PDB file of C-alpha atoms and ligand atoms in Angstrom:
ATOM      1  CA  UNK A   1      -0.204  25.304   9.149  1.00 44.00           C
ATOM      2  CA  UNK A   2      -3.831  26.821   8.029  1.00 48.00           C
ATOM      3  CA  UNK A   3      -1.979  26.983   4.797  1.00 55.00           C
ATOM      4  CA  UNK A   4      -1.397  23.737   4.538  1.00 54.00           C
ATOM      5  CA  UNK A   5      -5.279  22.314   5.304  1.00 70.00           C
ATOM      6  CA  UNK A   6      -6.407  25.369   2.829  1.00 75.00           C
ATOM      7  CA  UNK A   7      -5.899  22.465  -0.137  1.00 88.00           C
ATOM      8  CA  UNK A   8      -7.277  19.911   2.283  1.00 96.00           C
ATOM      9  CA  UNK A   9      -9.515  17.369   0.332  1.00 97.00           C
ATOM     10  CA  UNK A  10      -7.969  19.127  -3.534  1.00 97.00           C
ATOM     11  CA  UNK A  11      -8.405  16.105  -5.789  1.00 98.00           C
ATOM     12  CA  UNK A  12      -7.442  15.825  -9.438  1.00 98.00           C
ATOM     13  CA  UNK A  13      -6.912  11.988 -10.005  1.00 98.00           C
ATOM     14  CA  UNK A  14      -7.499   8.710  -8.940  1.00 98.00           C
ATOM     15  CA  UNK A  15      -5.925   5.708  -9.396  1.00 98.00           C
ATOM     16  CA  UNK A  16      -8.093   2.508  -9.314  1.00 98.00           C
ATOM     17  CA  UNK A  17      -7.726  -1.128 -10.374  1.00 98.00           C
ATOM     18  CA  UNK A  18      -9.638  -3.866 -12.095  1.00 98.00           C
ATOM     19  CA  UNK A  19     -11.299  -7.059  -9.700  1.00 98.00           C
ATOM     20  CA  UNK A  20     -10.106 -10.041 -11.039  1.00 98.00           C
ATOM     21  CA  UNK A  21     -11.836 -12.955 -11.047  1.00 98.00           C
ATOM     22  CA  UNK A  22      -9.419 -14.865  -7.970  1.00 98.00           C
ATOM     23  CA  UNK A  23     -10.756 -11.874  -5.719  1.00 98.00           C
ATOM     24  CA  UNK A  24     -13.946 -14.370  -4.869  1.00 97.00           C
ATOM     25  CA  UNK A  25     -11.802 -17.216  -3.896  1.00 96.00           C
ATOM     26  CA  UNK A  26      -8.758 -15.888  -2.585  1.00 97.00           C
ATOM     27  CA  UNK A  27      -8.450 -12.250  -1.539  1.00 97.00           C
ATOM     28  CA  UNK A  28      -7.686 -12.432   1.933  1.00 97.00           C
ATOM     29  CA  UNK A  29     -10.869 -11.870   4.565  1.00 96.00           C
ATOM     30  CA  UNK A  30     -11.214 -12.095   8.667  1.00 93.00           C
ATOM     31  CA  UNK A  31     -14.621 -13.745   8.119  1.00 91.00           C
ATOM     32  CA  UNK A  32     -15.249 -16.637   5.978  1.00 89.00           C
ATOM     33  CA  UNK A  33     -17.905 -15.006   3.476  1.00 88.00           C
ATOM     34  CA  UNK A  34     -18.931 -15.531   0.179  1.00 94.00           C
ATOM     35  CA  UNK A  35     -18.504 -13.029  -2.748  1.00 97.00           C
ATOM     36  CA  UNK A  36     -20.219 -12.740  -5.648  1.00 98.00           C
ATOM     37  CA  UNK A  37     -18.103 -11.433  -8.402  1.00 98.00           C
ATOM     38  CA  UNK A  38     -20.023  -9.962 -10.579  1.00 98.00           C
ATOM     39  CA  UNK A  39     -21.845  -8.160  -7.856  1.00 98.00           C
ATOM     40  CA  UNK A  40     -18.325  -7.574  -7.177  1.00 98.00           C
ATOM     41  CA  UNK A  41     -17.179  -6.017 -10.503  1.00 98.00           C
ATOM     42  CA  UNK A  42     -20.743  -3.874 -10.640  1.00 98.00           C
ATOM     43  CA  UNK A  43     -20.368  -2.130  -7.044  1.00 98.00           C
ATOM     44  CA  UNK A  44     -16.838  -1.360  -7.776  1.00 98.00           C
ATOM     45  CA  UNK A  45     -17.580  -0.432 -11.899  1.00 98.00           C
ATOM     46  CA  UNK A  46     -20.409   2.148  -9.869  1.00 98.00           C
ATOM     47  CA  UNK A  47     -17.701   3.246  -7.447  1.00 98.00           C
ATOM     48  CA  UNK A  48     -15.116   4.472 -10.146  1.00 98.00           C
ATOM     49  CA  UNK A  49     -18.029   5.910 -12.507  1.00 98.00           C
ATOM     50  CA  UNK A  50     -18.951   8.513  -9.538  1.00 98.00           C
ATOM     51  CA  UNK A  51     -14.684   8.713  -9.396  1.00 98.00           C
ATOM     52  CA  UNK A  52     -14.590   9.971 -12.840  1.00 98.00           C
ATOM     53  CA  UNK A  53     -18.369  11.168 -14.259  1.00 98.00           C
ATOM     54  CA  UNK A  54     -20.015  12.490 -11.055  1.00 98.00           C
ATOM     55  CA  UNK A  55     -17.119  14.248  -9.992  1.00 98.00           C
ATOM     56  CA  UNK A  56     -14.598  14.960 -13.119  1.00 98.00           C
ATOM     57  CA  UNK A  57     -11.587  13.297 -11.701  1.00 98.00           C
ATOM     58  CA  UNK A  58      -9.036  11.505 -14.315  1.00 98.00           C
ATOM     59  CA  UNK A  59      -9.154   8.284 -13.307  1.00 98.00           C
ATOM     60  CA  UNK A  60      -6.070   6.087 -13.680  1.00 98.00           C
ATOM     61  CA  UNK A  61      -7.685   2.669 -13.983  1.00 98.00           C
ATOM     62  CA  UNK A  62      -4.913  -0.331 -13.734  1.00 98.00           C
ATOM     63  CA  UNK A  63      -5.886  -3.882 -14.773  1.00 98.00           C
ATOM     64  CA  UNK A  64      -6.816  -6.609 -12.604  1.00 98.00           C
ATOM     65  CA  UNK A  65      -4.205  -9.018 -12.002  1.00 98.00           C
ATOM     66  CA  UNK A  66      -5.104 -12.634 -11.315  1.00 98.00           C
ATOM     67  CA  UNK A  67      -1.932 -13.908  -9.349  1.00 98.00           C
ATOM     68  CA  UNK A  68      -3.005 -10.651  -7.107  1.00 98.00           C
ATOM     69  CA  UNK A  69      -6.346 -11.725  -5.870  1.00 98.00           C
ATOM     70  CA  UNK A  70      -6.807  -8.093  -3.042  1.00 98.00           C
ATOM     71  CA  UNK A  71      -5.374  -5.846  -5.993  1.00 98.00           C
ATOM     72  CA  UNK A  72      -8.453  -3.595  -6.032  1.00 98.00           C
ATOM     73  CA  UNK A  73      -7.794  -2.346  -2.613  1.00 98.00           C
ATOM     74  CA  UNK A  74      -4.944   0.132  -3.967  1.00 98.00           C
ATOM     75  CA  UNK A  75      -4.934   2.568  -1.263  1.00 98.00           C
ATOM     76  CA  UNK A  76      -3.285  -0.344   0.698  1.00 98.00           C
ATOM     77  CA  UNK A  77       0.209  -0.008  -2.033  1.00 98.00           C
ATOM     78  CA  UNK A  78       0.581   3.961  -1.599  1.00 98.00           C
ATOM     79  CA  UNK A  79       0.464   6.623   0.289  1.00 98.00           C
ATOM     80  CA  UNK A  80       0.343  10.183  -1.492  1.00 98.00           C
ATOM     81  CA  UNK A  81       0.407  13.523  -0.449  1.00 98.00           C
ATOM     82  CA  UNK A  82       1.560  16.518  -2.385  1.00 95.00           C
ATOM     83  CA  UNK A  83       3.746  15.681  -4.839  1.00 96.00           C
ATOM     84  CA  UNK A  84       5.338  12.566  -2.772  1.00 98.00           C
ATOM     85  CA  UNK A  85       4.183   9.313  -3.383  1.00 98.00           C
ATOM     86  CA  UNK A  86       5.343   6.939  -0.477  1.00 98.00           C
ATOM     87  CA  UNK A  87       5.001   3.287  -2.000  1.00 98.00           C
ATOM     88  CA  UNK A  88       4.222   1.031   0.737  1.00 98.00           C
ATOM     89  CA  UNK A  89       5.590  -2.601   2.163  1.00 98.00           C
ATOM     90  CA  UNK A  90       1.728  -3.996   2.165  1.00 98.00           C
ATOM     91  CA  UNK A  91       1.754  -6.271   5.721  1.00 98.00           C
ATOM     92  CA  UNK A  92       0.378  -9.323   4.165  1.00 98.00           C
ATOM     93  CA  UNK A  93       2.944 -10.866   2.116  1.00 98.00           C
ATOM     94  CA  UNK A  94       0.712 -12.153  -0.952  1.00 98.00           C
ATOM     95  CA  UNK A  95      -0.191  -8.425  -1.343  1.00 98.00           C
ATOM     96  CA  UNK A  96       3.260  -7.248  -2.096  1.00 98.00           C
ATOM     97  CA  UNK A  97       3.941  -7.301  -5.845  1.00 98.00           C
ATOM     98  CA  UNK A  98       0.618  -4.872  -5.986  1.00 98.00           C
ATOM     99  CA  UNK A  99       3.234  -1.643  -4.807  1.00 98.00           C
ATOM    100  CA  UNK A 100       4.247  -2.756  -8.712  1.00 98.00           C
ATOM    101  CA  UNK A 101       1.854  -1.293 -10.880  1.00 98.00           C
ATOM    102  CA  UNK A 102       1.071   1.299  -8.493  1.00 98.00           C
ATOM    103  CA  UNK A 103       4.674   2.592  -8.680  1.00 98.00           C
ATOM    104  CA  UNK A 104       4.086   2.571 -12.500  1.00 98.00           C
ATOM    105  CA  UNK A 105       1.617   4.385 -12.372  1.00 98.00           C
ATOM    106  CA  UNK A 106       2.416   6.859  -9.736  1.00 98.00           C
ATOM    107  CA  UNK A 107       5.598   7.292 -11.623  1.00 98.00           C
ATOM    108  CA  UNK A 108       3.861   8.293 -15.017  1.00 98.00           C
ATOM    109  CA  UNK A 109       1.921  10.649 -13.060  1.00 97.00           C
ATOM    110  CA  UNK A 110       5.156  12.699 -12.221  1.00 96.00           C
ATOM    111  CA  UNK A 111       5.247  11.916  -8.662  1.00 97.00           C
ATOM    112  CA  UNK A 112       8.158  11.612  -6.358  1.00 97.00           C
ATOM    113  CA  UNK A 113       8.567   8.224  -5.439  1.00 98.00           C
ATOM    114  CA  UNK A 114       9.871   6.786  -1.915  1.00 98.00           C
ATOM    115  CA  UNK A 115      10.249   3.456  -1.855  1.00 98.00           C
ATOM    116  CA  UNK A 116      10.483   1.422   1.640  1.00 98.00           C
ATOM    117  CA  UNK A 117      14.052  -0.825   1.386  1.00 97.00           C
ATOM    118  CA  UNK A 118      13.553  -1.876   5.155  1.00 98.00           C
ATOM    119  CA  UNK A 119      12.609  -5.750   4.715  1.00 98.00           C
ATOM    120  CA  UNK A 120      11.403  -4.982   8.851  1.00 98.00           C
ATOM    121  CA  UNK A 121       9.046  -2.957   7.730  1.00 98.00           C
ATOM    122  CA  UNK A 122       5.098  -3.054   7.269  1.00 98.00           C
ATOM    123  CA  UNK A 123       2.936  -0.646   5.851  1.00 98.00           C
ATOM    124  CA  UNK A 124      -0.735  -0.778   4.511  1.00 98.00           C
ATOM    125  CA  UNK A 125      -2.055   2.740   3.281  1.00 98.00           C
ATOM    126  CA  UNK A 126      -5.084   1.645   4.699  1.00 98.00           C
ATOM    127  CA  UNK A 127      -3.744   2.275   8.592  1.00 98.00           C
ATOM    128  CA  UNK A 128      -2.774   5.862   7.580  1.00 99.00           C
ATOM    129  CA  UNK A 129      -5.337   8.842   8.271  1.00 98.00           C
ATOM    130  CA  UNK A 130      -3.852  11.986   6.577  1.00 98.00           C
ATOM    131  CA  UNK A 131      -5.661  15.300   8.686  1.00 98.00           C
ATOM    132  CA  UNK A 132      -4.788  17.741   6.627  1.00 97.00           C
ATOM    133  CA  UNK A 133      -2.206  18.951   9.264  1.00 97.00           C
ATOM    134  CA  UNK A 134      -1.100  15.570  10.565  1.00 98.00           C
ATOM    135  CA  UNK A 135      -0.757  11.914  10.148  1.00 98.00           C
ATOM    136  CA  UNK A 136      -2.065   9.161  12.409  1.00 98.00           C
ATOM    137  CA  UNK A 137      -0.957   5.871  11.523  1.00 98.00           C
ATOM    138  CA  UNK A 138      -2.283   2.715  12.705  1.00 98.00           C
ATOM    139  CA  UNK A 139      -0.235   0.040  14.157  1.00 98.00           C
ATOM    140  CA  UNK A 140      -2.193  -3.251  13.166  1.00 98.00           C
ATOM    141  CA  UNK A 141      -1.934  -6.620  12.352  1.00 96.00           C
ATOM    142  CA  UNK A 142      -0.588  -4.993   8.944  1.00 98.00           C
ATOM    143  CA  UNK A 143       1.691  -2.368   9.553  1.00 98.00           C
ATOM    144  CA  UNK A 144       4.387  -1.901  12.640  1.00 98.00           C
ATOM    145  CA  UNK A 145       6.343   1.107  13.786  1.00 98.00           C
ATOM    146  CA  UNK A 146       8.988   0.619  11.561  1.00 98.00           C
ATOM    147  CA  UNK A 147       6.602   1.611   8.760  1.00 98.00           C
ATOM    148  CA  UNK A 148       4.890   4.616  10.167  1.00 98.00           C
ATOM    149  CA  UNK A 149       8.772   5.533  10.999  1.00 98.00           C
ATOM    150  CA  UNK A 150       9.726   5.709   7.278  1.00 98.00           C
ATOM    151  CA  UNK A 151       6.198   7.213   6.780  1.00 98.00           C
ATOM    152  CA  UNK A 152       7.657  10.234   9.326  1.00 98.00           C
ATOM    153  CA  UNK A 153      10.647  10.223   7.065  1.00 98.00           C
ATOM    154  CA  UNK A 154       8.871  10.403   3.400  1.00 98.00           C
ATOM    155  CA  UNK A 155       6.038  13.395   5.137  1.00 98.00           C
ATOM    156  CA  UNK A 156       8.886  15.418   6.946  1.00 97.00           C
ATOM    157  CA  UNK A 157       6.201  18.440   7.014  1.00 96.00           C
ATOM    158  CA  UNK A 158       3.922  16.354   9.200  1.00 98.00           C
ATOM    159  CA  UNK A 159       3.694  14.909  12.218  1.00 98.00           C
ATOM    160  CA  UNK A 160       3.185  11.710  12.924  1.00 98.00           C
ATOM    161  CA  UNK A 161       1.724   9.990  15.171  1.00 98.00           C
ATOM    162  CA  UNK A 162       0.888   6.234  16.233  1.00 98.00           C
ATOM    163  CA  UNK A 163      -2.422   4.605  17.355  1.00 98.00           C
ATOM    164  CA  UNK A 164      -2.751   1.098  18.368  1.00 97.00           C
ATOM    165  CA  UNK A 165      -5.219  -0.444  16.357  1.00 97.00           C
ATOM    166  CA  UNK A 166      -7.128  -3.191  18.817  1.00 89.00           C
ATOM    167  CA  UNK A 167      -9.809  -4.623  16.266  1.00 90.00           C
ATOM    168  CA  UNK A 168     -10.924  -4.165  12.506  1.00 92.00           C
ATOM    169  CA  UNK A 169      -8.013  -4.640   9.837  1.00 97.00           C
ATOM    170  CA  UNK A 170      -7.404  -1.293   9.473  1.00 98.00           C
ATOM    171  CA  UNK A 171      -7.055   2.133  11.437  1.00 98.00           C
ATOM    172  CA  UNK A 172      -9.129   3.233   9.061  1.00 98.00           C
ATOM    173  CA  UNK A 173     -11.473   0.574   9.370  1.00 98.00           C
ATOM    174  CA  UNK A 174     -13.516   2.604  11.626  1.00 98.00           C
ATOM    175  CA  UNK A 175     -12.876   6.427  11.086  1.00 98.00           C
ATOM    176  CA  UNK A 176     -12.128   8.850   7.650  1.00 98.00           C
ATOM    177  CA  UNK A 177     -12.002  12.114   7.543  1.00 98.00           C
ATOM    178  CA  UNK A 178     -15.566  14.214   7.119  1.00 98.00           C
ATOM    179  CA  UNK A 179     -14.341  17.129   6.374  1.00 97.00           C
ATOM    180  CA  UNK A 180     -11.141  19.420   7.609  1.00 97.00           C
ATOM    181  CA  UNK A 181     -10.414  18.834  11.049  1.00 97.00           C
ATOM    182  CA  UNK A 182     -13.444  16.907  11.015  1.00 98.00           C
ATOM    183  CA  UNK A 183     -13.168  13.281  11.948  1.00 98.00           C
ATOM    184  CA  UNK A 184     -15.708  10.830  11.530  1.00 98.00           C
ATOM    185  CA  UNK A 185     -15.682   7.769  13.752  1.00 98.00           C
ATOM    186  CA  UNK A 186     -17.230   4.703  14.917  1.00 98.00           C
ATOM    187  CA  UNK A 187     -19.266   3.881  18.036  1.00 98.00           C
ATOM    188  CA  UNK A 188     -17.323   0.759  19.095  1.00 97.00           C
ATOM    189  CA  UNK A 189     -15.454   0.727  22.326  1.00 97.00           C
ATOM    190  CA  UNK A 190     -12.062   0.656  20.278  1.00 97.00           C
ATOM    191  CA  UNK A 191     -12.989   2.974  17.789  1.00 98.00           C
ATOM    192  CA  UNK A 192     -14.196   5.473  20.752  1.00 98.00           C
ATOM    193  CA  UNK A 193     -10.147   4.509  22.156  1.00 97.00           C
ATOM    194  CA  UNK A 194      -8.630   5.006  19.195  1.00 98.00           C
ATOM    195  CA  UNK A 195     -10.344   8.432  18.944  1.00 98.00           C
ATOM    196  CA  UNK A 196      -9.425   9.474  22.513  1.00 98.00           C
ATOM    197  CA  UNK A 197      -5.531   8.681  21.666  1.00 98.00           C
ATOM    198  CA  UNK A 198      -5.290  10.931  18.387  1.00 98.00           C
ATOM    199  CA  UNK A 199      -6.948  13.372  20.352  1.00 98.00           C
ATOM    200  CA  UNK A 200      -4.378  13.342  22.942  1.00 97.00           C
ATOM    201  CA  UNK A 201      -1.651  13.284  20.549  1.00 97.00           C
ATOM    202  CA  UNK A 202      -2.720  16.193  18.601  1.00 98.00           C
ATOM    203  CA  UNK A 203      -2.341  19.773  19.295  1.00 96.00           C
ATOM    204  CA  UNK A 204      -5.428  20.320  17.577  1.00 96.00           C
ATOM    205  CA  UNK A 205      -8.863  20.049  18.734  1.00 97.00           C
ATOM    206  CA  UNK A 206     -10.384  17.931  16.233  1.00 98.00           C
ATOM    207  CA  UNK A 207     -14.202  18.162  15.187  1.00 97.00           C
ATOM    208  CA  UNK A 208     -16.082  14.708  15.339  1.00 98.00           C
ATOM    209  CA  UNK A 209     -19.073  12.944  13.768  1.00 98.00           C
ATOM    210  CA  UNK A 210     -19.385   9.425  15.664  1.00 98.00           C
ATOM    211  CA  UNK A 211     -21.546   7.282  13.607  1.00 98.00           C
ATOM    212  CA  UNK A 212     -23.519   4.207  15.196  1.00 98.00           C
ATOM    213  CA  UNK A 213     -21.407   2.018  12.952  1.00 98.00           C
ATOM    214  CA  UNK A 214     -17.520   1.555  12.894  1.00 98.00           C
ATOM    215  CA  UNK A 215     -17.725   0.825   9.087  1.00 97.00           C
ATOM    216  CA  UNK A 216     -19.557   3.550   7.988  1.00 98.00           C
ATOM    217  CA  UNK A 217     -17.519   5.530   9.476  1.00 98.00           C
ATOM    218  CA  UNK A 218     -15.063   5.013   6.379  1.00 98.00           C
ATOM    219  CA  UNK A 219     -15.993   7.810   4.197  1.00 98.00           C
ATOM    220  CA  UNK A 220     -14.212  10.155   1.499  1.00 98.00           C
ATOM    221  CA  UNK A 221     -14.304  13.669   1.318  1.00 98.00           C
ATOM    222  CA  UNK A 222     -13.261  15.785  -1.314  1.00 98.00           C
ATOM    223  CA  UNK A 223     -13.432  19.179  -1.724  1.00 98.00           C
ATOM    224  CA  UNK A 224     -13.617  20.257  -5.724  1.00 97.00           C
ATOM    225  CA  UNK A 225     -14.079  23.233  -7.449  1.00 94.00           C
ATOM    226  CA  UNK A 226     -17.752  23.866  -8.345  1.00 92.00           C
ATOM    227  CA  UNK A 227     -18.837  21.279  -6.361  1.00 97.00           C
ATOM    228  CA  UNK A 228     -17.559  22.539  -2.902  1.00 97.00           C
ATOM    229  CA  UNK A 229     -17.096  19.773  -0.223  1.00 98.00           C
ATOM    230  CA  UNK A 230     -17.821  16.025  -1.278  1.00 98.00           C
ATOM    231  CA  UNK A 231     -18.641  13.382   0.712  1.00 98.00           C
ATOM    232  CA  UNK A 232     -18.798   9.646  -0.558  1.00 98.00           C
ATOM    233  CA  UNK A 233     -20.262   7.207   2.228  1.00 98.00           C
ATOM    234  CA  UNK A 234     -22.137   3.864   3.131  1.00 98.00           C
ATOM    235  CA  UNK A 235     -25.800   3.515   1.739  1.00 98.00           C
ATOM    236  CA  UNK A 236     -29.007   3.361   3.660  1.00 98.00           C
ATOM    237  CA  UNK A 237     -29.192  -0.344   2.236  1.00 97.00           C
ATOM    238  CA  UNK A 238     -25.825  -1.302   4.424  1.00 97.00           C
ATOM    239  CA  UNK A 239     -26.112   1.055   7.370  1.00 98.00           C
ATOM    240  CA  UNK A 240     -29.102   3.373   7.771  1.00 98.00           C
ATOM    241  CA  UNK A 241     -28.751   4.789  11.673  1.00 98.00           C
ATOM    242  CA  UNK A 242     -25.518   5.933  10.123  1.00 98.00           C
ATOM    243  CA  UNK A 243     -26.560   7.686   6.762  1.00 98.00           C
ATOM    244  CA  UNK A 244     -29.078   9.588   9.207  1.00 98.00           C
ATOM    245  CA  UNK A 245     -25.774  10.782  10.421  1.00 98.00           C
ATOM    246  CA  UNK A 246     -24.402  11.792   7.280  1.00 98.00           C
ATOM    247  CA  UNK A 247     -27.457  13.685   5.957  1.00 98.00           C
ATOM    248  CA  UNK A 248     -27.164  16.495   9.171  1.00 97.00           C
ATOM    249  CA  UNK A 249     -23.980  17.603   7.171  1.00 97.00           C
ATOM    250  CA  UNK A 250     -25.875  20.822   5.346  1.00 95.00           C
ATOM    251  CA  UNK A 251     -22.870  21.846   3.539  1.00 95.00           C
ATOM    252  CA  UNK A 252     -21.544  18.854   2.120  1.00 98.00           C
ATOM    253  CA  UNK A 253     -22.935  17.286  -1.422  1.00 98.00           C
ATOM    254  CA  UNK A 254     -23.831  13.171   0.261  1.00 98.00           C
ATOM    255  CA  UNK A 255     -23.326  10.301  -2.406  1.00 98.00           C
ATOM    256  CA  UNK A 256     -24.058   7.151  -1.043  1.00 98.00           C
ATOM    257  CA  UNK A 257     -21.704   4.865  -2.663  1.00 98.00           C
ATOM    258  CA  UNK A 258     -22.275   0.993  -2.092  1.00 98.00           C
ATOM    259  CA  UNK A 259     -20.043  -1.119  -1.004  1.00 97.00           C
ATOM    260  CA  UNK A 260     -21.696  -4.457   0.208  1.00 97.00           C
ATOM    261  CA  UNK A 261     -20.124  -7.054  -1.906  1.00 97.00           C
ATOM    262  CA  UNK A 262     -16.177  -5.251  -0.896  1.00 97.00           C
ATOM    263  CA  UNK A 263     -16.614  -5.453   2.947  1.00 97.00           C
ATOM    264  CA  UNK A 264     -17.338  -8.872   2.817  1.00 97.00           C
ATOM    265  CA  UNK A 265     -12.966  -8.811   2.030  1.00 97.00           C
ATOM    266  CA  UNK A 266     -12.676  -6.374   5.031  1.00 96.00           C
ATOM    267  CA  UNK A 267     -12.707  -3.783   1.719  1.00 97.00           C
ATOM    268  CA  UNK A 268     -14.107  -0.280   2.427  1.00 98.00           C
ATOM    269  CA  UNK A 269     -14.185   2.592   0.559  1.00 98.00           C
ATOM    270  CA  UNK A 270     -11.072   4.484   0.681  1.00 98.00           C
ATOM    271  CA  UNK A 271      -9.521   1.319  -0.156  1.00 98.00           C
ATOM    272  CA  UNK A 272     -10.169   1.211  -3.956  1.00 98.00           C
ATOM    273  CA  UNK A 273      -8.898   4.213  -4.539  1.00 98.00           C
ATOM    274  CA  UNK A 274      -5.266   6.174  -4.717  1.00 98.00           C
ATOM    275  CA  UNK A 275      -6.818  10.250  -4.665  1.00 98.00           C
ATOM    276  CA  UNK A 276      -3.677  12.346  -6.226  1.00 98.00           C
ATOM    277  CA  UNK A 277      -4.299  16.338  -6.280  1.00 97.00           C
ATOM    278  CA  UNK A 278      -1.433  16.585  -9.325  1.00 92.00           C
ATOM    279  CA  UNK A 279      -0.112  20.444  -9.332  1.00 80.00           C
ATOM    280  CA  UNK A 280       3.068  19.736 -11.602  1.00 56.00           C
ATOM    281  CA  UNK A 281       2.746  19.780 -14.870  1.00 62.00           C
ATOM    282  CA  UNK A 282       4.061  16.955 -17.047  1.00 61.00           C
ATOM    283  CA  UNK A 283       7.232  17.045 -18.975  1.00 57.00           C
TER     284      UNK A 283
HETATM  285  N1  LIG B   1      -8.957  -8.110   1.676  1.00 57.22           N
HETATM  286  C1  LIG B   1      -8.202  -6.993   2.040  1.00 57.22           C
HETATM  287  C2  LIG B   1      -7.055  -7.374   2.915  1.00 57.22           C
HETATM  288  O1  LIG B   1      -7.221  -8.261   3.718  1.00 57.22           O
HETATM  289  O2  LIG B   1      -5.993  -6.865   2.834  1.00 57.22           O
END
């Protein structure tokens, strides 16, 4: 197994898409707030130039598709590790034709592809927190057991485990991954649950960094060569108890990424992005 987290946080690609203009109007949110577009299309234009100039990855960027108003949230249409690209059954049923273009993509990248045939199955990428060693998946208002079943199936090296999610959209709506074995979570009483379960259903004993607030506890971490572990999380304009947090981790390079226009569509940021470490070469 320590062969198997050695690669933990490996990166060579991302895939991202474009916000189209229907995002303000119609992408799908649990509160009714407004969004500005353009603020919008300039927090996530910032997001994908630290993707691809701060930190060297080839970004994949797919356009924006108006009939799709939540496409920029890709990591909800795929879930990829190693080589094996699991293409999801997105719970909300206006965000299905976005497992489309991400197949495309995912495809031209030389990926396996499994695709979920199971019309009883739900699956946002979203719920799924990837350890390193294990998966968790979240069993929310998006994605049932059926899903994280075929998710066991696709990851046969991995196991898998489920973890009622009781608030927030998304299991990870309030924890990431810091680091490896390193898991950083929210304060909130059903964050702090959630926690306690994966805990019990691990063999491992987990690190954690509990941060005062459940949505900066979405985070990404990378580790790259000459740049050595990564972290991308909230800014001290959105939550600053929580960056305090963040800036006690000595070995980790901090890029405060914003994301303030996004969350307003329960968006956070793992979710606009698809993070591929591609060893096969193309043909
Ligand atoms: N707006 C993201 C979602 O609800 O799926």
């Amino acid at each position: 197994m320590a062969g198997l987290m050695a690669g933990f946080g490996h990166y060579t690609h991302a895939i991202v898409r474009g916000i189209p203009a229907s995002l303000a109007k119609e992408a799908l949110r649990t509160n009714q707030a407004e969004v500005d577009l353009d603020k919008a299309r300039t927090e996530h234009d910032a997001y994908v130039q630290v993707l691809r100039t701060r930190l060297g990855l080839e970004v994949v960027e797919l356009p924006a598709d108006e009939s799709l108003p939540d496409c920029v949230f890709v990591e909800d249409a795929a879930v990829v590790c190693g080589d094996t690209a699991l293409i999801t059954r997105p719970g909300a049923e206006s965000r299905r034709r976005e497992t489309e273009a991400m197949k495309e993509a995912l495809t031209d990248l030389n990926m396996n592809i499994v695709e979920i045939a199971d019309e009883n199955a739900t699956l946002d990428g979203g719920d799924v927190l990837f350890t390193g060693r294990e998966f968790f998946v979240g069993l929310s208002k998006r994605t049932n057991q059926r899903g994280a079943e075929i998710l066991a199936d696709a990851f046969k090296d991995y196991a898998v485990s489920t973890v009622p999610v009781l608030e927030g959209l998304h299991l990870k709506s309030f924890c990431s991954m810091g680091g490896p074995g390193l898991i950083v979570i929210g304060s909130s009483d059903p964050a702090q649950k959630a926690l306690k379960i994966m805990q019990q259903m691990s063999d491992h004993r987990y690190d954690k960094l509990t941060v005062p607030d459940d949505l900066a506890a979405n985070c990404i971490y990378m580790n790259l060569p000459d740049k050595g572990h990564v972290l991308l999380h909230c800014t001290t304009d959105e939550f600053p108890e929580s960056v305090k947090v963040f800036e006690k981790l000595k070995d980790h390079m901090l890029i405060p990424v914003s994301n303030l226009e996004k969350v307003k569509l329960d968006g956070a940021l793992t979710c606009c992005s698809v993070l591929i470490n591609k060893k096969k070469p193309d043909n």
